[in-house]
Structures are given as structure tokens and as C-alpha cells.
Short mmCIF file of C-alpha atoms in Angstrom, two decimals:
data_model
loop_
_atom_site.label_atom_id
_atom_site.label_comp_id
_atom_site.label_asym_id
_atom_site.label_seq_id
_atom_site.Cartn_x
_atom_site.Cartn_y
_atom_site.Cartn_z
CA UNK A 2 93.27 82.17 140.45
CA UNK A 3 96.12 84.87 141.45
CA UNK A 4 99.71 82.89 141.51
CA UNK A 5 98.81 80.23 139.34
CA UNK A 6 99.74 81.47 135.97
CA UNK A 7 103.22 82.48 137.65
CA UNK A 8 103.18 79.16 139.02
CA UNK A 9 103.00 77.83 135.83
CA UNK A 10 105.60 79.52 134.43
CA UNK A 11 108.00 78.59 137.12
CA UNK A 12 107.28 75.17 136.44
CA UNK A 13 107.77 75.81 132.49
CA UNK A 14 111.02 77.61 133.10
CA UNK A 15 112.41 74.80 135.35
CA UNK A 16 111.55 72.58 132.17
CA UNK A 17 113.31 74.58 130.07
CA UNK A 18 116.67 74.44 132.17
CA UNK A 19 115.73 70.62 132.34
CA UNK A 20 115.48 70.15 128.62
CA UNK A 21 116.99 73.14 126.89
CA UNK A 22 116.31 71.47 123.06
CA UNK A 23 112.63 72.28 123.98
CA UNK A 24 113.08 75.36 126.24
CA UNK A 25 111.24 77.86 123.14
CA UNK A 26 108.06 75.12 123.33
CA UNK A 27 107.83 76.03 127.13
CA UNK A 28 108.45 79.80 126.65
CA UNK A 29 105.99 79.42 124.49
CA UNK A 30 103.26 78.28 126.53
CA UNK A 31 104.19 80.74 129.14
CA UNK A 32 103.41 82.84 127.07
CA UNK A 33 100.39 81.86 125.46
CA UNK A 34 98.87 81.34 129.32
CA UNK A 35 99.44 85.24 130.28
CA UNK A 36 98.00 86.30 126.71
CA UNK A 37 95.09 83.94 127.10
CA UNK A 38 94.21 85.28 130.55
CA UNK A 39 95.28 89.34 129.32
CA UNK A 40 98.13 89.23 131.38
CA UNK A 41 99.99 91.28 128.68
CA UNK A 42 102.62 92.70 130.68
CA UNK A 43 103.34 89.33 131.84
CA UNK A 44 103.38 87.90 128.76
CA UNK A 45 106.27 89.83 127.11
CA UNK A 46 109.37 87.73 129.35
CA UNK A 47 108.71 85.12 127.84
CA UNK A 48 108.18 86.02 124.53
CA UNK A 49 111.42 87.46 124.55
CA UNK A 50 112.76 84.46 125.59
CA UNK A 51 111.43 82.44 122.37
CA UNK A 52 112.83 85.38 120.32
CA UNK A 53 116.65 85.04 122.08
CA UNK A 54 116.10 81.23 120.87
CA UNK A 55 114.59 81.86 117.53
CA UNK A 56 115.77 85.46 116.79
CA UNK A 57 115.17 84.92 112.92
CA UNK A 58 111.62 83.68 113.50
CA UNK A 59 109.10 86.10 112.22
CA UNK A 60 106.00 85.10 114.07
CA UNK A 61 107.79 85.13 117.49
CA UNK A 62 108.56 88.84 116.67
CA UNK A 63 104.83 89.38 115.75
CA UNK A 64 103.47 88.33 118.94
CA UNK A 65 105.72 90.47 121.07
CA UNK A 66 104.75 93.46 118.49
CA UNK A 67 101.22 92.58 119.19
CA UNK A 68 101.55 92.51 122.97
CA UNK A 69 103.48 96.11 123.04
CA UNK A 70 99.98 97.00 120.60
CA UNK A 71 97.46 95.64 123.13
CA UNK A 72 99.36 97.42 125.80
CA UNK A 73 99.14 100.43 124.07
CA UNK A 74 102.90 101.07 123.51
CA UNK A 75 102.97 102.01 120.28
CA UNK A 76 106.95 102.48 120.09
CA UNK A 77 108.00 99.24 121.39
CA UNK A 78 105.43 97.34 119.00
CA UNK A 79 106.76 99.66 116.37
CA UNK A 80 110.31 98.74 117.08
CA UNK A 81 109.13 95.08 116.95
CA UNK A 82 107.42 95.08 113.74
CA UNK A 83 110.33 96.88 112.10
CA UNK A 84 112.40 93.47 113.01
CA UNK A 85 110.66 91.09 111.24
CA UNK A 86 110.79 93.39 107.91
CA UNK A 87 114.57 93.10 108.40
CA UNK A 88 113.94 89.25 108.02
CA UNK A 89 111.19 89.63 105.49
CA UNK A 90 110.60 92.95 103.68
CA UNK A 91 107.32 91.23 102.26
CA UNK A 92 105.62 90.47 105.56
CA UNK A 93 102.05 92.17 104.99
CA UNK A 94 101.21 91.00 108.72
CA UNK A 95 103.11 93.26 110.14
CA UNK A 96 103.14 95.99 107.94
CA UNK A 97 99.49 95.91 108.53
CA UNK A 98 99.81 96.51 112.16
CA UNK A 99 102.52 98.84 111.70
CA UNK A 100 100.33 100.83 109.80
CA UNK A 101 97.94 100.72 113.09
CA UNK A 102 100.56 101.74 115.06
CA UNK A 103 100.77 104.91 113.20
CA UNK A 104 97.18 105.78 113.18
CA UNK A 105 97.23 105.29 116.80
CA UNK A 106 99.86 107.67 116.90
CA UNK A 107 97.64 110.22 115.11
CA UNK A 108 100.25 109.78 111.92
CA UNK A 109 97.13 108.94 110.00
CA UNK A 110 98.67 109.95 106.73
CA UNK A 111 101.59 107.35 107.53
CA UNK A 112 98.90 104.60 108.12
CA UNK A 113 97.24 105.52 104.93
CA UNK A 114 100.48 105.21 102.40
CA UNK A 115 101.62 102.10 104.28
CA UNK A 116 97.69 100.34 103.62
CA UNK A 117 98.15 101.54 99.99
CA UNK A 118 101.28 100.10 99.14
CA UNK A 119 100.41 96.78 100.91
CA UNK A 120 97.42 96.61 98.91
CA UNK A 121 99.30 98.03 95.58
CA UNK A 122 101.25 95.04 96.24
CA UNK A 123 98.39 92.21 96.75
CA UNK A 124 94.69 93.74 96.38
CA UNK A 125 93.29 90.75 97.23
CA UNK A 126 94.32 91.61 101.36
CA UNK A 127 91.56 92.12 102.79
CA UNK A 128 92.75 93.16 106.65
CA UNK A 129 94.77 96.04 104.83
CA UNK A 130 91.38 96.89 102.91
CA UNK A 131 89.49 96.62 106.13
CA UNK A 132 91.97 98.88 107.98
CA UNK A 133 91.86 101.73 105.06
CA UNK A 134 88.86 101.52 105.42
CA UNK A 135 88.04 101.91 109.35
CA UNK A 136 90.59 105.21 108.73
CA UNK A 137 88.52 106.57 105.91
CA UNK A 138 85.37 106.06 107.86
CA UNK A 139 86.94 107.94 110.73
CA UNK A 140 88.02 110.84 108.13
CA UNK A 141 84.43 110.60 106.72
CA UNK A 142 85.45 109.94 103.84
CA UNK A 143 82.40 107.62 102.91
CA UNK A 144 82.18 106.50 99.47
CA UNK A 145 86.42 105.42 99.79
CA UNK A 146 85.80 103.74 102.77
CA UNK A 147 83.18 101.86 101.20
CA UNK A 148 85.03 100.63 98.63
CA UNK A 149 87.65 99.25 100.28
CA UNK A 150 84.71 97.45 102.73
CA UNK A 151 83.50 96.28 99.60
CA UNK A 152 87.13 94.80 98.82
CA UNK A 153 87.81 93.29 101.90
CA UNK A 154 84.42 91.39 101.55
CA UNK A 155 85.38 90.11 98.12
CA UNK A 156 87.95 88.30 99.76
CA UNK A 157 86.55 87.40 103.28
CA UNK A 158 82.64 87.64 102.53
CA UNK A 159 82.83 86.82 106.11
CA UNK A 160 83.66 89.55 108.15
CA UNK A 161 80.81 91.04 109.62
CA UNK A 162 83.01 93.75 111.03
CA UNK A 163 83.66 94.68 107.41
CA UNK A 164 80.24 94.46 106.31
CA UNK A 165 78.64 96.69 109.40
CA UNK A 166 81.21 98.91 108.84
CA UNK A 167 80.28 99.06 105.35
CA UNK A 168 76.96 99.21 106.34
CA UNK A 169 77.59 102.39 107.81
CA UNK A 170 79.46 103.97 104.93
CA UNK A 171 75.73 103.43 103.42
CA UNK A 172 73.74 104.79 106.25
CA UNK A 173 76.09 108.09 106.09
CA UNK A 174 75.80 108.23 102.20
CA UNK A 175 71.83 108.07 102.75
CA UNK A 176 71.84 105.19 101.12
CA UNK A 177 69.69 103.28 103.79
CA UNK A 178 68.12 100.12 101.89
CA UNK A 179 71.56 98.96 100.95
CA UNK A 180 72.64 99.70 104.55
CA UNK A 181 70.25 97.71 105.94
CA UNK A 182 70.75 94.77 103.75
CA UNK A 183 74.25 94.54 104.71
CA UNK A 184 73.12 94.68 108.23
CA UNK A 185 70.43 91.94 107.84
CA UNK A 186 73.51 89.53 106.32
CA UNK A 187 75.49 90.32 109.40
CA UNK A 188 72.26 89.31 111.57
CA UNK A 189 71.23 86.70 109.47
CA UNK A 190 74.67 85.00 110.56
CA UNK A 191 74.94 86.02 114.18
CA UNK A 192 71.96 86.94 115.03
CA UNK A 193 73.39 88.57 118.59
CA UNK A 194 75.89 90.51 117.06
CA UNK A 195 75.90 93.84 118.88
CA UNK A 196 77.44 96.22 116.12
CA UNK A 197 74.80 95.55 113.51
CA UNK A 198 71.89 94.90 115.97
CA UNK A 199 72.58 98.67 117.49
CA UNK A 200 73.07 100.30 113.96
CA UNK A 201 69.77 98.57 112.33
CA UNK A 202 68.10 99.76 115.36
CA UNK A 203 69.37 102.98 115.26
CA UNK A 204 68.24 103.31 110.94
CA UNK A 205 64.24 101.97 113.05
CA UNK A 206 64.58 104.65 115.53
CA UNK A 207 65.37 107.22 113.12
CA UNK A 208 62.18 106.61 111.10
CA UNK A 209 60.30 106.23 114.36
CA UNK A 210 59.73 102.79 114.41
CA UNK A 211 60.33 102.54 117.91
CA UNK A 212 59.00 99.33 119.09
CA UNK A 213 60.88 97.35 116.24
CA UNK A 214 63.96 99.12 117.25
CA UNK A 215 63.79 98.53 120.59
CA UNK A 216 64.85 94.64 120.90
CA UNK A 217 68.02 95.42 118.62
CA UNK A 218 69.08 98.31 121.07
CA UNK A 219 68.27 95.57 123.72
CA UNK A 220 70.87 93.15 121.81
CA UNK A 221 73.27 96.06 121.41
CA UNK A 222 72.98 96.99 125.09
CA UNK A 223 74.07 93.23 125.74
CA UNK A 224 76.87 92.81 123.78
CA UNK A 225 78.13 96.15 125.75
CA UNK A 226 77.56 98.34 122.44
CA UNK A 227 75.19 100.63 124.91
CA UNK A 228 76.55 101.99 128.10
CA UNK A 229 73.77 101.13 130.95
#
């Protein structure tokens, strides 16, 4: 209900005067009450109060980064990010979002390099081979985009984001039996998942299979895939 969360936090930030050795536990959960409930602009007081009592602490620095990124300002999550490479130059975390940042920014070539050398250093990451990948896709450039779908399911066979995606890598390479058995994995698994259902339905519709396609359209409209 409105006022509650800020209640909340009042009552957190009394505790914190109260018992200052704890105050960044109860900054914390201020925080994690306004990101729960997408109060994002809400959410970035106190997560700059964690970070003036653990300024060295990378994750702290993360989540603020990832609150700027959810609100869509790409500088101040940029700025962020950049902090916690001053602490640790290796963090692939946050280089992975950073490179989101910059694709958001239309600086897709940026994005691109900074995926490549995160997975020059460790090809086994699989968000930085998912990411590559959703940019290649976008570029339509197919057949790289499906490798590095293919990569990112080696090491999180998983993800059925990374599997419909590469399921569409498939469908665009006419390549439509291999689509569709990527699809049917992803179903197979969640069987209401809206991405795959609308996309299998979609390869039905094409070859005019109408009344099969119709129930995964159904399950895409659902899962808000389908604008009413």
C-alpha cells in the first residue's frame, strides 16, 4: 500500500542511528524493499548509503549500477560500473552490463569489443555469450549469433532465453527443424513460456497449419508476447 515502504524505511533508518555497527544491514533492506516493489528511484538513497559504509564493496556498487540501468540512465550506471573496476579490474559482472550500457547507447561497436574481451578472457561466460549474441541477432548477423547461443548453452544448458533466441538464429538461417527442436526443449521445460510458444507458432502459421498454431499464439498472447 502507498506510505508503507517509506514507512519502512523510516523505521530502518531510525535503526540504523540506533545501532550504527549494523546501519549497512538496514540500508540494505531499504533497499531491497523499493527494488522488490520497482520503486527504483526510491531505491537508490539507500543504496548509496551502504556504499558510504562499504565504499570498497563491489556488489553494493553493482546494485546501484543496476538501478541507474533499470531506470534507464545509462550514464549514472555507467559511472557506477566504472567504480567497481577501480576495485577489481577482473569483475566480468559488471563489465557485462557495462557493455549493455553501451549498446543502449547505440555504441554497439563498444558493446561488441567489451563482450569479446570478457569472453577472450573466460569463454566459458555464458551471460557475455548470451549478450553478443542478442547484439548479433539485432545486426542480423545469424550464423555469429548462433554460435555464441550455442556457447552460452554449453555452459548454462538452461537458459531458455538463450536457446529461443538461438532458435531464432535457425528460423532466420531457414534452418527450421533445428529451430523447432530448440523450441520444443524450451517448451518441454516450461511449457507456458511465451517467447518460444509465439515463435513455434509463428514457424505453424507460416506453413499454414493454423489450428496447431493457434493455442501457442494463445500462450504467447498470455505471457504478454502479443499485444491484445
Amino acid at each position: 500500500k502507498a506510505g508503507q515502504l517509506e514507512k519502512a524505511e523510516a523505521v530502518y533508518n531510525i535503526l540504523a542511528e540506533i545501532n550504527p555497527a549494523e546501519a549497512k544491514t538496514y540500508h540494505r533492506q531499504s533497499f531491497r524493499i523499493y527494488d522488490v516493489a520497482g520503486k527504483y528511484e526510491r531505491a537508490i538513497t539507500p543504496a548509496k548509503k551502504v556504499i558510504d559504509l562499504e565504499p570498497k564493496n563491489e556488489t553494493n556498487h553493482y546494485y546501484l549500477g543496476l538501478t541507474y540501468f533499470k531506470l534507464q540512465k545509462y550514464d549514472e550506471a555507467r559511472a557506477t560500473l566504472v567504480k567497481i573496476l577501480e576495485i577489481n579490474s577482473a569483475d566480468r559482472e559488471s563489465r557485462n552490463l557495462i557493455a549493455l550500457v553501451h549498446r543502449y547507447q547505440g555504441r554497439v561497436a563498444d558493446a561488441i569489443a567489451e563482450l569479446n574481451r570478457v569472453i577472450a578472457e573466460d569463454p566459458r561466460d555464458a551471460p557475455a555469450h548470451h549478450n553478443l549474441g542478442n547484439i548479433l541477432l539485432g545486426l542480423q548477423r545469424y550464423e555469429e549469433a548462433a554460435t555464441h547461443f550455442r556457447a552460452a548453452l554449453d555452459n548454462n544448458p538452461l537458459s531458455a532465453k538463450s536457446r529461443t533466441n538461438l532458435a531464432v538464429c535457425l528460423k532466420k538461417l531457414g534452418r527450421i527443424e533445428e529451430a523447432v527442436r530448440q523450441l520444443n526443449t524450451v517448451l518441454d521445460a516450461q511449457a507456458d513460456n511465451p517467447e518460444a510458444s509465439y515463435h513455434i507458432g509463428e514457424i505453424l502459421f507460416i506453413f499454414k497449419r493454423y489450428n496447431e498454431a493457434l493455442p501457442f499464439f494463445v500462450t504467447a498472447a498470455d505471457g504478454g508476447m502479443i499485444a491484445a
